Tab-separated table of C-alpha atoms in Angstrom:
chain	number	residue	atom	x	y	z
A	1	UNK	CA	-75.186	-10.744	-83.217
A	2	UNK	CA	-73.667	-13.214	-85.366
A	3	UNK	CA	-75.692	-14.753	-88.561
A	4	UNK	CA	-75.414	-17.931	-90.617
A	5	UNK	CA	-77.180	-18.277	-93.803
A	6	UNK	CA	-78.001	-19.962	-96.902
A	7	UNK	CA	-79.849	-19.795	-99.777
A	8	UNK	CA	-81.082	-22.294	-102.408
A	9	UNK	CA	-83.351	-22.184	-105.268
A	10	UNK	CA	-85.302	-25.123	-107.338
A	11	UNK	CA	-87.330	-25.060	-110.657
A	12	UNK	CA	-89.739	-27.603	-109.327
A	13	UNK	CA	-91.451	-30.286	-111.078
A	14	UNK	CA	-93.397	-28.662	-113.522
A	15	UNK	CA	-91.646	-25.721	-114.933
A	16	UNK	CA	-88.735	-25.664	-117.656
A	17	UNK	CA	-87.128	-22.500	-116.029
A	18	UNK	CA	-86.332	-21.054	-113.199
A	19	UNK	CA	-88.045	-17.538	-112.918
A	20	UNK	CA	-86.497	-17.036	-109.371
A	21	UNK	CA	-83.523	-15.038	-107.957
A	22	UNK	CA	-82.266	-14.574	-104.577
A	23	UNK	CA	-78.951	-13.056	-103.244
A	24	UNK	CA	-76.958	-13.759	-100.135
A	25	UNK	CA	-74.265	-10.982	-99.199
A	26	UNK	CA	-71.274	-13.100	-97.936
A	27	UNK	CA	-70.954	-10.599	-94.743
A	28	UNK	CA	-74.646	-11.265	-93.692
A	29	UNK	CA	-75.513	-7.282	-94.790
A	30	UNK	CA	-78.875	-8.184	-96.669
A	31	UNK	CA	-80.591	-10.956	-98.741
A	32	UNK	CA	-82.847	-10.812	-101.804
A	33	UNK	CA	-85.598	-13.152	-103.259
A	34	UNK	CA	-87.240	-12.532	-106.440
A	35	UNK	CA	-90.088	-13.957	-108.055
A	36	UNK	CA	-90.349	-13.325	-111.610
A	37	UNK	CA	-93.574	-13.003	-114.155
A	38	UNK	CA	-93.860	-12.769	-117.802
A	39	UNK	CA	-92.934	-15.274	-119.766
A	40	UNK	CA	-90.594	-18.053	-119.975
A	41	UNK	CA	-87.547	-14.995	-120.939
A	42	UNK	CA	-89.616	-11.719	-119.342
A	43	UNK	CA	-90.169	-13.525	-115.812
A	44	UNK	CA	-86.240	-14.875	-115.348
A	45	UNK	CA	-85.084	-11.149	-116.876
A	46	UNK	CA	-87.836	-9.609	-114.261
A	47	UNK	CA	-86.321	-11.139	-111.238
A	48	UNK	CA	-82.338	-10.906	-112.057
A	49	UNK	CA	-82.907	-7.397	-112.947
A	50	UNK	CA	-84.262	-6.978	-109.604
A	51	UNK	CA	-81.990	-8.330	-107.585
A	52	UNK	CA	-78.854	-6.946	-109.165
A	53	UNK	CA	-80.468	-3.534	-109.037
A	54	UNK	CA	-81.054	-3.670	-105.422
A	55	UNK	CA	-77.883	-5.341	-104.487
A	56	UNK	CA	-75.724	-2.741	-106.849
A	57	UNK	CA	-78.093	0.379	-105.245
A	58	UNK	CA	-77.331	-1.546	-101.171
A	59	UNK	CA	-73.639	-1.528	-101.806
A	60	UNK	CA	-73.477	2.129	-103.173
A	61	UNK	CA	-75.395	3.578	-100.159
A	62	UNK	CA	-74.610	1.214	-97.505
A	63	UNK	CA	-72.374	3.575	-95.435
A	64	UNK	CA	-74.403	6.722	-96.316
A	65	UNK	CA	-76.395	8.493	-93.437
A	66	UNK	CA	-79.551	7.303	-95.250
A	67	UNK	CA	-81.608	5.227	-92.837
A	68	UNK	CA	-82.814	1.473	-93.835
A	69	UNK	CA	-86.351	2.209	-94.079
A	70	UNK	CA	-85.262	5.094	-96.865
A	71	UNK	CA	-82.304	2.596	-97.934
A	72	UNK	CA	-84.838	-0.213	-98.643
A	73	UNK	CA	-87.365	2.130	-100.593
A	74	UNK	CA	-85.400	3.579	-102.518
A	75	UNK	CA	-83.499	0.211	-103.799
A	76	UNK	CA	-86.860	-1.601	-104.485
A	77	UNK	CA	-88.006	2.021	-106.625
A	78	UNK	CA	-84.874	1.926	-107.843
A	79	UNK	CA	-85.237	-1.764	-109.418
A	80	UNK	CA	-88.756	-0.700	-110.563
A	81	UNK	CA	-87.182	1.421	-112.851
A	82	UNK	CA	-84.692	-0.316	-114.266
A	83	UNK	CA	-87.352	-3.182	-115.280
A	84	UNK	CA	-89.150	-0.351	-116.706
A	85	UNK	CA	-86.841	0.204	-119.256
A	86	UNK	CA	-86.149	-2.828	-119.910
A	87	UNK	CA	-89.622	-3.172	-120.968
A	88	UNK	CA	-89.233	-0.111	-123.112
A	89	UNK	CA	-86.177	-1.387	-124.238
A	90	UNK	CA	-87.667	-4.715	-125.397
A	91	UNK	CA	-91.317	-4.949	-126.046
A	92	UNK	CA	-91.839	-8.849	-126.204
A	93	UNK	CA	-91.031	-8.347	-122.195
A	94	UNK	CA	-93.924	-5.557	-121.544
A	95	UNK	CA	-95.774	-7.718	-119.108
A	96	UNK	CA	-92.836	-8.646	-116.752
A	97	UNK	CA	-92.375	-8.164	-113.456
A	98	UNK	CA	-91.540	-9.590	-110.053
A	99	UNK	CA	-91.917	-9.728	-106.717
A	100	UNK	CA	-89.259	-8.906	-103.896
A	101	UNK	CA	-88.438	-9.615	-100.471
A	102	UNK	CA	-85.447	-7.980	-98.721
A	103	UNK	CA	-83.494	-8.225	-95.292
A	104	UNK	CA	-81.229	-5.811	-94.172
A	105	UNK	CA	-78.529	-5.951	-91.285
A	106	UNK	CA	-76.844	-2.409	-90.853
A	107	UNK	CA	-74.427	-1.898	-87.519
A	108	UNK	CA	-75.949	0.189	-84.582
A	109	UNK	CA	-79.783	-0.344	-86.719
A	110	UNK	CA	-82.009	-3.051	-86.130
A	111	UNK	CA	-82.602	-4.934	-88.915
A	112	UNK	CA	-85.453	-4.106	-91.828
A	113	UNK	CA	-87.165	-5.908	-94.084
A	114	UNK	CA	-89.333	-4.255	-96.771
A	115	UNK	CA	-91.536	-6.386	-99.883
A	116	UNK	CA	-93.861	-5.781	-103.374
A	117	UNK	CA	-95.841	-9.034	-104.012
A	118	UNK	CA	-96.194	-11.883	-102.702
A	119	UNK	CA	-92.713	-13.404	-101.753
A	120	UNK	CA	-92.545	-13.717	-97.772
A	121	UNK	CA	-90.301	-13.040	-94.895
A	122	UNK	CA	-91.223	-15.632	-91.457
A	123	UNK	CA	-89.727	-15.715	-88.196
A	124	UNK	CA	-89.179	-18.932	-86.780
A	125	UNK	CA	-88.593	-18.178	-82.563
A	126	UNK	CA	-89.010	-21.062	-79.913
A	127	UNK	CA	-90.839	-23.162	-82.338
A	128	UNK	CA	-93.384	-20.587	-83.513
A	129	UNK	CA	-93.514	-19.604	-87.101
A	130	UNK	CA	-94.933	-15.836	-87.633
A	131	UNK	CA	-95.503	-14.582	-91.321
A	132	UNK	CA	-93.363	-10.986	-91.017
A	133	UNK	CA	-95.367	-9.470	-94.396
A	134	UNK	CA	-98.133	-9.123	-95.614
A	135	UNK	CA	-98.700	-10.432	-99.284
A	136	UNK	CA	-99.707	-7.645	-101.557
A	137	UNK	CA	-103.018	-9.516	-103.522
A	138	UNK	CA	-106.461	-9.662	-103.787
A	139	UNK	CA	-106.691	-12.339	-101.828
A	140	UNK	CA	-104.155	-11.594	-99.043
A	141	UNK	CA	-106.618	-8.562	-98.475
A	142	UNK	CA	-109.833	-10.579	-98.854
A	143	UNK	CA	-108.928	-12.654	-96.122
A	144	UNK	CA	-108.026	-10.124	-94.024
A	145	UNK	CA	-111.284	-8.297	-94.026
A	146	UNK	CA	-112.437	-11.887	-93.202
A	147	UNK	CA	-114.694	-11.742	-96.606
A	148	UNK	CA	-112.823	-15.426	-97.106
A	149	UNK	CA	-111.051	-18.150	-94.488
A	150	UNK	CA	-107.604	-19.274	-94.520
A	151	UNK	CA	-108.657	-22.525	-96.274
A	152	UNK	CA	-110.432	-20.941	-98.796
A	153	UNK	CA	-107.336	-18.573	-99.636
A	154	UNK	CA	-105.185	-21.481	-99.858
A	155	UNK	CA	-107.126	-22.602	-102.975
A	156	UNK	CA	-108.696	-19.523	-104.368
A	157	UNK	CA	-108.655	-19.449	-108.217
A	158	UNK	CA	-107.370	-15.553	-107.837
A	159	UNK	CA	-104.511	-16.478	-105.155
A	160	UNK	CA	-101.431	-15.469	-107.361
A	161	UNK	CA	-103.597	-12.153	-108.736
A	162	UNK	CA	-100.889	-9.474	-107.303
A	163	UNK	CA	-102.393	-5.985	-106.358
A	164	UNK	CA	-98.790	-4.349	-106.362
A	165	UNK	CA	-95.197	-5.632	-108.107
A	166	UNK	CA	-91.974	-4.856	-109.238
A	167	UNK	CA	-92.600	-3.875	-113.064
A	168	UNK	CA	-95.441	-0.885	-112.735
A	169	UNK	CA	-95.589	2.192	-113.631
A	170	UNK	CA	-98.265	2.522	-110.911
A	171	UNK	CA	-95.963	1.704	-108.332
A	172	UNK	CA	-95.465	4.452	-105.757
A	173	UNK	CA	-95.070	2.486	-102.349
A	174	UNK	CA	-93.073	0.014	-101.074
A	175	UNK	CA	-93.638	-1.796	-97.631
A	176	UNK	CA	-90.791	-1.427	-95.262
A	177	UNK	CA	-91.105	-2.640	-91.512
A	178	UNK	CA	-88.660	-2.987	-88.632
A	179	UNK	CA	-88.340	-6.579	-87.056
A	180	UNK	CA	-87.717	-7.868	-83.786
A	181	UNK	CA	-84.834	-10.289	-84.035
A	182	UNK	CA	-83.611	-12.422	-80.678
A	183	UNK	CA	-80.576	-14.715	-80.462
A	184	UNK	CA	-82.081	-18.223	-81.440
A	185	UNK	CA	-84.312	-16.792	-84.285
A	186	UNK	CA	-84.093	-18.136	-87.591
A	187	UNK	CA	-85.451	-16.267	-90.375
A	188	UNK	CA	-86.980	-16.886	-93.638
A	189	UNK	CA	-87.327	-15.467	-97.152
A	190	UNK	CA	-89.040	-17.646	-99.899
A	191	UNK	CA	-90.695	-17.749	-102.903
A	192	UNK	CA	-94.679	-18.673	-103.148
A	193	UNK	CA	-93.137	-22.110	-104.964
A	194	UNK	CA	-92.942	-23.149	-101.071
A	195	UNK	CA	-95.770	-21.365	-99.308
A	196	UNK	CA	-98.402	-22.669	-102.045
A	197	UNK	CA	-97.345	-26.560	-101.305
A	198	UNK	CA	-96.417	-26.181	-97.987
A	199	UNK	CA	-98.635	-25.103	-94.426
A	200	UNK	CA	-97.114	-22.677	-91.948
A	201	UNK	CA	-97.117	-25.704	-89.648
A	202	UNK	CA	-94.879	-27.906	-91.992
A	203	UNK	CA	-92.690	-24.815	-92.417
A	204	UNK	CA	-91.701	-24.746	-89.303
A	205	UNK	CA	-91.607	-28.068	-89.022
A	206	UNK	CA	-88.607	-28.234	-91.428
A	207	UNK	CA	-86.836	-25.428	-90.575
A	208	UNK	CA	-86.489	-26.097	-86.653
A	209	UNK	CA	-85.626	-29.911	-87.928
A	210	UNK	CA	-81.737	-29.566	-88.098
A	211	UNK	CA	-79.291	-27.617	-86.683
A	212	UNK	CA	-77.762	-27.200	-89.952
A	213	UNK	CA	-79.378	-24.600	-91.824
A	214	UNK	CA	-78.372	-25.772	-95.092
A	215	UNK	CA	-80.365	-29.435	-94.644
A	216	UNK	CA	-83.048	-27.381	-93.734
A	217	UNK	CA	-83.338	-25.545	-96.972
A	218	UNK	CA	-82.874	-28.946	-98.846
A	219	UNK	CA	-85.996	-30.544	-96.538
A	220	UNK	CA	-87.690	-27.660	-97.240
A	221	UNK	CA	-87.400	-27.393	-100.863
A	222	UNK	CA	-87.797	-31.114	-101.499
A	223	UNK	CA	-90.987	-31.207	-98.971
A	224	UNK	CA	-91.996	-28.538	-101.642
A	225	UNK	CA	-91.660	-30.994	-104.380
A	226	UNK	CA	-92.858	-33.845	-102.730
A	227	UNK	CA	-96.247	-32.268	-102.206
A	228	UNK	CA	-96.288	-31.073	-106.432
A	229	UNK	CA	-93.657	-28.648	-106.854
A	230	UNK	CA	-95.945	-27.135	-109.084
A	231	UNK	CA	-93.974	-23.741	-109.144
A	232	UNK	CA	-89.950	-22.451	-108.667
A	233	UNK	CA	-89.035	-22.854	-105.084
A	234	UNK	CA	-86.363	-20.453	-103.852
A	235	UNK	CA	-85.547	-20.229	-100.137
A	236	UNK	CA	-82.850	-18.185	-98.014
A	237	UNK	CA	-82.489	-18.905	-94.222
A	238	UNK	CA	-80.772	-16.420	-92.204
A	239	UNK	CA	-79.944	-17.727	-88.365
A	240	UNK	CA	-79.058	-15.453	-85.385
A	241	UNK	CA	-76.509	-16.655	-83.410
């Protein structure tokens, strides 16, 4: 299968910084998103750490006999670390952390995602959107043992409250799934900058609208900001060809 992809990232209306970071490997081998915490400095240093730790730890094991699901675990653990001592390193960042999303594309292996927080992976396929993970907060759980409704999650005052995150010394899991991917699919990692302004339904909407995936990143991260771009917006689009 062949992929196109693209990846863009926005610091919205409100905020000075951008506490975001993605990564798109130029041969289509895996993409990152990051959402950063903490602090104007411990947020942006949250979510670069991240992302270079997983990419670096990807590269170094990509042609080992490790499988992805063991791949992706041990890069996300491996990131959790290194923003551990960072912390320990520099105090004024304690609180930091971040979330992650990440897509891998190995030959002869399906492909695998795996996530901590609250950045998501959709599949776009014949014009229906499907949310791939599951956020990891209090509310993402709430709502699934139906205690709330999906309208009431969308503007509970604990929404961004993350149960699990890149940054903890508590962390001990990390979810890791296979996907089903079809020629035709178009896949999407983003930041909750989108997802918070932005229904599933307008999603979609936007991403199906042109076949160039790199307008649809732009609709979608200006749709973002049209409706308050309250929060950083970061989006990668992978397409299977």
């Amino acid at each position: 299968m062949k992929l196109h992809f693209t990846g863009l990232s926005d610091s919205g209306l409100i905020r000075s910084n951008n506490q975001d970071a993605y990564y798109t490997d130029p041969e289509g081998r895996f993409f990152i998103v990051a959402d950063g915490m903490g602090g104007h400095a411990g947020g942006e240093q949250a979510s670069h750490i991240a992302t270079q730790e997983i990419h670096k730890y990807l590269l170094e094991n990509w042609n080992s006999s490790k499988s992805s699901s063991q791949l992706l675990e041990e890069a996300l653990l491996r990131a959790n670390e290194a923003i551990l001592q960072d912390q320990h390193n520099h105090p004024e960042r304690a609180d930091m952390g971040t979330t992650a999303v990440v897509l891998v594309f190995r030959p002869g292996e399906p492909p695998w995602c795996a996530h901590v927080g609250d950045s998501r992976l959709y599949r776009l396929r014949e014009s229906q959107l499907e949310q791939i993970t599951e956020d990891h907060t209090w509310v993402a759980r709430a709502l699934k043992m139906g205690d709330i409704s999906p309208d009431e999650a969308r503007i509970h005052p604990f929404r961004h409250v993350l149960s699990r995150c890149l940054g903890r010394e508590d962390l001990n899991q990390v979810e890791v799934q296979q996907l089903d991917v079809k020629v035709g699919d178009r896949l999407l990692l983003c930041s909750d900058g989108l997802t918070e302004e932005l229904v599933d339904e307008n999603i979609a909407c936007y991403l199906q609208e042109s076949p160039l995936i790199d307008k649809a990143a732009i609709s979608l991260v200006e749709a973002a900001k049209q409706h308050g771009g309250h929060d950083n917006i970061t989006v990668v689009i992978v397409a299977v060809d």
